[in-house]
PDB file of C-alpha atoms in Angstrom:
ATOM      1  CA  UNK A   1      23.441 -19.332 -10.934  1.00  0.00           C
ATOM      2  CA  UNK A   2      27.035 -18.616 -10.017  1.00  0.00           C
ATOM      3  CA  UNK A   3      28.631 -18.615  -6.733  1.00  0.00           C
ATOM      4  CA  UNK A   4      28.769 -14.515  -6.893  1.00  0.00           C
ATOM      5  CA  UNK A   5      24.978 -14.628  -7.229  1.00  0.00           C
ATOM      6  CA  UNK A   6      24.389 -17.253  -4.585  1.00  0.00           C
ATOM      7  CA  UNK A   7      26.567 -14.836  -2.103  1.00  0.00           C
ATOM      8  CA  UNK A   8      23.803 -11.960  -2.797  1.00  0.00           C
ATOM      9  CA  UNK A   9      21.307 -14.680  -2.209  1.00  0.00           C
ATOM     10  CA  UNK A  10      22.462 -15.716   1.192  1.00  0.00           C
ATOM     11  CA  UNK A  11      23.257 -12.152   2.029  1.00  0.00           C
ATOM     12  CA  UNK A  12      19.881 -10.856   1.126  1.00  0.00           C
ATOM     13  CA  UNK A  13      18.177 -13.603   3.146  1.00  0.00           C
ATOM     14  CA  UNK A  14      20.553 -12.540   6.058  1.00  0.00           C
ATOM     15  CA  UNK A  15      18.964  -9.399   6.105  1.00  0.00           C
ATOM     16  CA  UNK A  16      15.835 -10.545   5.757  1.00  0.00           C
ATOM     17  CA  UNK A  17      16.003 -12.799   8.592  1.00  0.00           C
ATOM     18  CA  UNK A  18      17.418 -10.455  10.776  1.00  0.00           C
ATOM     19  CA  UNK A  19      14.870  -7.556   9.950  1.00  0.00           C
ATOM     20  CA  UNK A  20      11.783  -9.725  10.233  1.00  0.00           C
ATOM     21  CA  UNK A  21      13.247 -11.243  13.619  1.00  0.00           C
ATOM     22  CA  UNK A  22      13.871  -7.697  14.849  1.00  0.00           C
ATOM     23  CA  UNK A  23      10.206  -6.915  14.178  1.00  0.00           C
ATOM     24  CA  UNK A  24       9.100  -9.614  15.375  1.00  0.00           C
ATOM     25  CA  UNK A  25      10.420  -8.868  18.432  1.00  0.00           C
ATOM     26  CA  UNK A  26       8.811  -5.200  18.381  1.00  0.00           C
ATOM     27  CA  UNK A  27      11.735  -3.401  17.443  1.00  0.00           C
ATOM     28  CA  UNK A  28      10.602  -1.835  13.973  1.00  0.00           C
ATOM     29  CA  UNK A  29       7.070  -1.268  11.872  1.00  0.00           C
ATOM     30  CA  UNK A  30       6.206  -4.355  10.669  1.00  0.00           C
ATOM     31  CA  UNK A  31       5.415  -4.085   6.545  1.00  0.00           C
ATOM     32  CA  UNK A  32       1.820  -4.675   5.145  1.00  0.00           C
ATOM     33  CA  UNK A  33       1.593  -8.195   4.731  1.00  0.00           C
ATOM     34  CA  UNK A  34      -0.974 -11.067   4.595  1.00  0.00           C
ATOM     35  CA  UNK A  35       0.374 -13.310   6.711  1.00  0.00           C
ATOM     36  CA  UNK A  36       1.349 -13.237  10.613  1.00  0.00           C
ATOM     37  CA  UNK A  37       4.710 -12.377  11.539  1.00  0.00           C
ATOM     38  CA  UNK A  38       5.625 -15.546  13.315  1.00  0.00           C
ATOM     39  CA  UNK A  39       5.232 -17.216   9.930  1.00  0.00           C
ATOM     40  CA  UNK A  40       7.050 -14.410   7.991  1.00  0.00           C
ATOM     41  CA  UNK A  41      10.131 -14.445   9.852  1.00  0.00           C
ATOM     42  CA  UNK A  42       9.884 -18.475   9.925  1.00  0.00           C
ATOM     43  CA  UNK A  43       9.962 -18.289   5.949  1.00  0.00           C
ATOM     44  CA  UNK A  44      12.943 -16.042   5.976  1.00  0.00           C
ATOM     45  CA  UNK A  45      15.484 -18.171   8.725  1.00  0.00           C
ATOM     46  CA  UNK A  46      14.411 -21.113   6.272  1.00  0.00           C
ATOM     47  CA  UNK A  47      15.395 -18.780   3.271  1.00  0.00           C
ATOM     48  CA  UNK A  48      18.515 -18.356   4.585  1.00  0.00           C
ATOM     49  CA  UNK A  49      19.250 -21.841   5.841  1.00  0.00           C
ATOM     50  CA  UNK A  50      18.732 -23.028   2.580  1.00  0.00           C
ATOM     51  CA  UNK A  51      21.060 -20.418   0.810  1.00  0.00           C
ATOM     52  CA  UNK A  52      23.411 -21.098   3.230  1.00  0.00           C
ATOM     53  CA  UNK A  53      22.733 -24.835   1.993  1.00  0.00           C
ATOM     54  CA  UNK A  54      23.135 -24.194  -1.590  1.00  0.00           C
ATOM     55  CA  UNK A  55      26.420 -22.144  -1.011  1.00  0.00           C
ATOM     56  CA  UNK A  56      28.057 -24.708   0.968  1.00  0.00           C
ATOM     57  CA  UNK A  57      27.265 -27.579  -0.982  1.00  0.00           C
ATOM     58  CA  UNK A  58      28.653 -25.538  -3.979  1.00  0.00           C
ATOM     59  CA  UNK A  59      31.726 -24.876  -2.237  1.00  0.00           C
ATOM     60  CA  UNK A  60      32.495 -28.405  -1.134  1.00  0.00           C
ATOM     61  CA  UNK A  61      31.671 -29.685  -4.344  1.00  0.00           C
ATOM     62  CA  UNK A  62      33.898 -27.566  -6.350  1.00  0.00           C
ATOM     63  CA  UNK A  63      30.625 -25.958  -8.248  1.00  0.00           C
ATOM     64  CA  UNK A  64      31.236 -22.995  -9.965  1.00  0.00           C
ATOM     65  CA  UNK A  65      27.149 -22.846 -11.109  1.00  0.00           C
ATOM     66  CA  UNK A  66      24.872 -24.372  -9.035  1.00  0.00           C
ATOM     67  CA  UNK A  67      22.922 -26.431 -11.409  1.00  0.00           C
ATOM     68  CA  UNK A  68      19.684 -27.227  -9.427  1.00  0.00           C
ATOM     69  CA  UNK A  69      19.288 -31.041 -10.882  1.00  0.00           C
ATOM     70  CA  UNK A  70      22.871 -32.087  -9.590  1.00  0.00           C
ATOM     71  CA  UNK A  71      21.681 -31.111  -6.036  1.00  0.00           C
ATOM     72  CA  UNK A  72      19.866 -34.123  -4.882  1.00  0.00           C
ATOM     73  CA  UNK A  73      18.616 -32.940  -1.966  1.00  0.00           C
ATOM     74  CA  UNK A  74      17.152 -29.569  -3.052  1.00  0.00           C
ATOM     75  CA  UNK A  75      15.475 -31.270  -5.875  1.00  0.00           C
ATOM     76  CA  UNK A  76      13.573 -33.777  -3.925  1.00  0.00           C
ATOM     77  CA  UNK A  77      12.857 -30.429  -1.769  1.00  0.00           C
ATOM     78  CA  UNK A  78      11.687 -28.531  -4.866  1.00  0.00           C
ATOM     79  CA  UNK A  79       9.435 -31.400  -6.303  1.00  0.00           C
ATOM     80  CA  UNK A  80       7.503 -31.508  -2.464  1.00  0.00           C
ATOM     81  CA  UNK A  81       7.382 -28.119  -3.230  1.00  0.00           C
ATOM     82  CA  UNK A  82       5.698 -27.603  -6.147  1.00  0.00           C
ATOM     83  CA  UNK A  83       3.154 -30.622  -4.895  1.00  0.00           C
ATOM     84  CA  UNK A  84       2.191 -28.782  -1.954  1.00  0.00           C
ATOM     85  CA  UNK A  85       1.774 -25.713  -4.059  1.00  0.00           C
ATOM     86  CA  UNK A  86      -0.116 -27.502  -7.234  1.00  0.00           C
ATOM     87  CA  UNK A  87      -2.236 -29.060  -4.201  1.00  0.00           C
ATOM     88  CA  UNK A  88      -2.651 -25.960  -2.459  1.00  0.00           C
ATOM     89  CA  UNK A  89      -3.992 -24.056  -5.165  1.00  0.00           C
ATOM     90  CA  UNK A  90      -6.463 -27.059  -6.603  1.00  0.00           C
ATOM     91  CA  UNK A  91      -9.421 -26.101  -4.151  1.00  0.00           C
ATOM     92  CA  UNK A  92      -9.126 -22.016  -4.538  1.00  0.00           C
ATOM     93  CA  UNK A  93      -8.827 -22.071  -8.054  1.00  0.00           C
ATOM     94  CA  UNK A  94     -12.000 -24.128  -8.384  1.00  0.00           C
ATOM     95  CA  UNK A  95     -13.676 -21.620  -5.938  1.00  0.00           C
ATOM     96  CA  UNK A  96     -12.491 -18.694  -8.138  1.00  0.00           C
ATOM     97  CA  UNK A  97     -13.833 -20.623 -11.029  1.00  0.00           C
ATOM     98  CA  UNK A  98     -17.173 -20.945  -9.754  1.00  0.00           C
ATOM     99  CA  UNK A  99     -16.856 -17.256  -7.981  1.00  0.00           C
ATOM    100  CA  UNK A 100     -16.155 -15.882 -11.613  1.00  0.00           C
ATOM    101  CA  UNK A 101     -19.155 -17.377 -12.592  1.00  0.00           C
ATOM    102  CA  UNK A 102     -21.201 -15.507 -10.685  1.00  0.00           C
ATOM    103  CA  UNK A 103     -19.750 -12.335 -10.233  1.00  0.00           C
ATOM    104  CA  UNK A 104     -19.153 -11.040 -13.744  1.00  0.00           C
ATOM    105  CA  UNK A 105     -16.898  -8.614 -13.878  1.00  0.00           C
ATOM    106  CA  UNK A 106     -15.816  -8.530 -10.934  1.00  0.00           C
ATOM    107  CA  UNK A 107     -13.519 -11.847 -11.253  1.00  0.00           C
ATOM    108  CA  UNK A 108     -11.506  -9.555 -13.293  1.00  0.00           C
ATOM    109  CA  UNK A 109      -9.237  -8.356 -10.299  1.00  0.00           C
ATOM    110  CA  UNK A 110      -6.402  -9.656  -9.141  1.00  0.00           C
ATOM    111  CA  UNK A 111      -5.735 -10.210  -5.531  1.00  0.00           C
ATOM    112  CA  UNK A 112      -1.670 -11.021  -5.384  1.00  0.00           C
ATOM    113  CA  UNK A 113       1.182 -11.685  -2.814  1.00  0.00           C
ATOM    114  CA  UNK A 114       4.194 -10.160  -4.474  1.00  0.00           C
ATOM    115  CA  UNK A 115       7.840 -10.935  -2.461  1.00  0.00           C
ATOM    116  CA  UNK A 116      10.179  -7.702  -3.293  1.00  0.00           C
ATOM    117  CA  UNK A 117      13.749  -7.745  -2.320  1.00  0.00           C
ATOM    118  CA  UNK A 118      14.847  -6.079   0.798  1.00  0.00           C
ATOM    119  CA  UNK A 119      15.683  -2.891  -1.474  1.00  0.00           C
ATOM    120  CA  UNK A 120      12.797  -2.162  -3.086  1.00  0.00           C
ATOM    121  CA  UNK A 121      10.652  -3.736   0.156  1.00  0.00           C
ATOM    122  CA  UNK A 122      12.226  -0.423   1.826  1.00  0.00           C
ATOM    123  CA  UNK A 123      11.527   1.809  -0.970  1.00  0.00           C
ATOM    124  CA  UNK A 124       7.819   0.865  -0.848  1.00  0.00           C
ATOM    125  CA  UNK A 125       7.480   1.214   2.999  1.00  0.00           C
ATOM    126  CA  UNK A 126       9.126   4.852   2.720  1.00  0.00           C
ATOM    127  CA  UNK A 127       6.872   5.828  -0.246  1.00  0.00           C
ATOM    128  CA  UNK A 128       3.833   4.674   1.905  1.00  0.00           C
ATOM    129  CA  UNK A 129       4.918   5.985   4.930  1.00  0.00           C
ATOM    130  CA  UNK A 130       5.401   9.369   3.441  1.00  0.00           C
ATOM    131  CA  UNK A 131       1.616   9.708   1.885  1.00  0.00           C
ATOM    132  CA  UNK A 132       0.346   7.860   4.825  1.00  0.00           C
ATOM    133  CA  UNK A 133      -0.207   4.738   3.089  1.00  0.00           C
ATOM    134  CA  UNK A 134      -0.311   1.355   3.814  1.00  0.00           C
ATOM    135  CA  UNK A 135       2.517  -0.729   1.210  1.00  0.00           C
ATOM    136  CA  UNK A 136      -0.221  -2.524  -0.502  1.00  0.00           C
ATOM    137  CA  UNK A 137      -1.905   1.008  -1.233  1.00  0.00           C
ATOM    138  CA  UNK A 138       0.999   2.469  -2.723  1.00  0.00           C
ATOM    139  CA  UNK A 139       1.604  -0.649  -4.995  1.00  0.00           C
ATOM    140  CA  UNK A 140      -2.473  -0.275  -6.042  1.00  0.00           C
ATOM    141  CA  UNK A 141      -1.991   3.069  -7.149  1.00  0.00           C
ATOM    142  CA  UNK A 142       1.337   2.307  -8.594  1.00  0.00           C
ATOM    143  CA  UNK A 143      -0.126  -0.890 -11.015  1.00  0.00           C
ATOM    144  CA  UNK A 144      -3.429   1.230 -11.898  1.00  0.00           C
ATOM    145  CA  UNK A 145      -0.877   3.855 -13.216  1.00  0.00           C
ATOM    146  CA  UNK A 146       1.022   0.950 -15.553  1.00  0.00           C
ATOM    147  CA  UNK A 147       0.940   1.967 -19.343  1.00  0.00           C
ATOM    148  CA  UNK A 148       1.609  -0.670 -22.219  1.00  0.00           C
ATOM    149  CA  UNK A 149       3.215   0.524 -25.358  1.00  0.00           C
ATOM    150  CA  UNK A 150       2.088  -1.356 -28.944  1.00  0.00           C
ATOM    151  CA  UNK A 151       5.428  -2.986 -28.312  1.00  0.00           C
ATOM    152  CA  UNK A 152       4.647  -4.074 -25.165  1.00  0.00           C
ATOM    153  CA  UNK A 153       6.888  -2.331 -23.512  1.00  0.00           C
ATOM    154  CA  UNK A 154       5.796  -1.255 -19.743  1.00  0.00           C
ATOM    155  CA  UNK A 155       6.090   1.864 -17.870  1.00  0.00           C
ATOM    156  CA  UNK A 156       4.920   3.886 -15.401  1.00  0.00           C
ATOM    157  CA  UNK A 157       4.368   7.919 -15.841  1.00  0.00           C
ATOM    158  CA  UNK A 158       5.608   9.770 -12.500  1.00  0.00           C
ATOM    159  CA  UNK A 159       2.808  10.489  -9.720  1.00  0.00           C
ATOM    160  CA  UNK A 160       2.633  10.591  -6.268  1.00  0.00           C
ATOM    161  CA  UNK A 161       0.830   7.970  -4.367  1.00  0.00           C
ATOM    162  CA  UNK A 162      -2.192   9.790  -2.382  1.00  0.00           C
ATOM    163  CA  UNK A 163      -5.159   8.610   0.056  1.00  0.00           C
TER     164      UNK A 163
END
């Protein structure tokens, strides 16, 4: 990752944290998402902070790529990471096992958190607001529309999202 990309990182995390304090705060609709705001916004000013991290240890270390195992620090912060996360999803995905077990078919959907960039967040939320949607509707309709081409190419025909 080069130091141009890092910029839009920090930038986009600016925003970010500045949009999800703002609604926090009650000044704007707050997107359709499955966790509380407090924690949203908390995820974002850590986002940022750690951009912000990344940039300036590039910068004082004369990096023109950040190469993520030269940066001590964030890789002893990437490898807690992944343990929370590996621990974290040890006791659902033994639940889903068993839950697939007895439900048939029905273990065949997919329940998923998907992070969008601040663009296409935007997009979504006017799409939805427009058919008087919630943003997890309009991406529903949007993914049972997907179409895979014998070259496994994906697209999706135009439609407009309804209730």
């Amino acid at each position: 990752m080069d130091v141009a990309t890092v910029a839009e990182k920090v930038a986009e995390a600016a925003v970010r944290e500045r949009e999800t304090a703002e609604q926090l705060r009650g000044n704007g609709s707050f997107y359709e998402f499955e966790m509380d705001r407090e924690r949203l916004a908390a995820i974002w000013l850590a986002t940022h902070a750690e951009w912000r991290r990344v940039r300036d240890l590039m910068t004082a270390v004369g990096w023109s790529v950040y190469e993520p195992e030269r940066d001590a620090q964030g890789s002893v912060w990437a490898r807690e990471r992944e343990e929370r996360f590996t621990a974290a999803l040890a006791a659902p995905a033994a639940f889903g096992e068993r839950l697939g077990e007895r439900q048939g078919e029905e273990a065949d959907e997919l329940r998923a958190e998907v992070w969008l960039s601040a663009a296409s967040s935007r997009l979504i939320q006017v799409v939805a607001d427009r058919a008087g949607l919630r943003p997890s509707q309009v991406l529903t309709q949007l993914a049972e529309q997907i179409v895979v081409a014998e070259d496994g190419t994906v697209s999706v025909p135009s439609f407009t999202p309804s209730l």
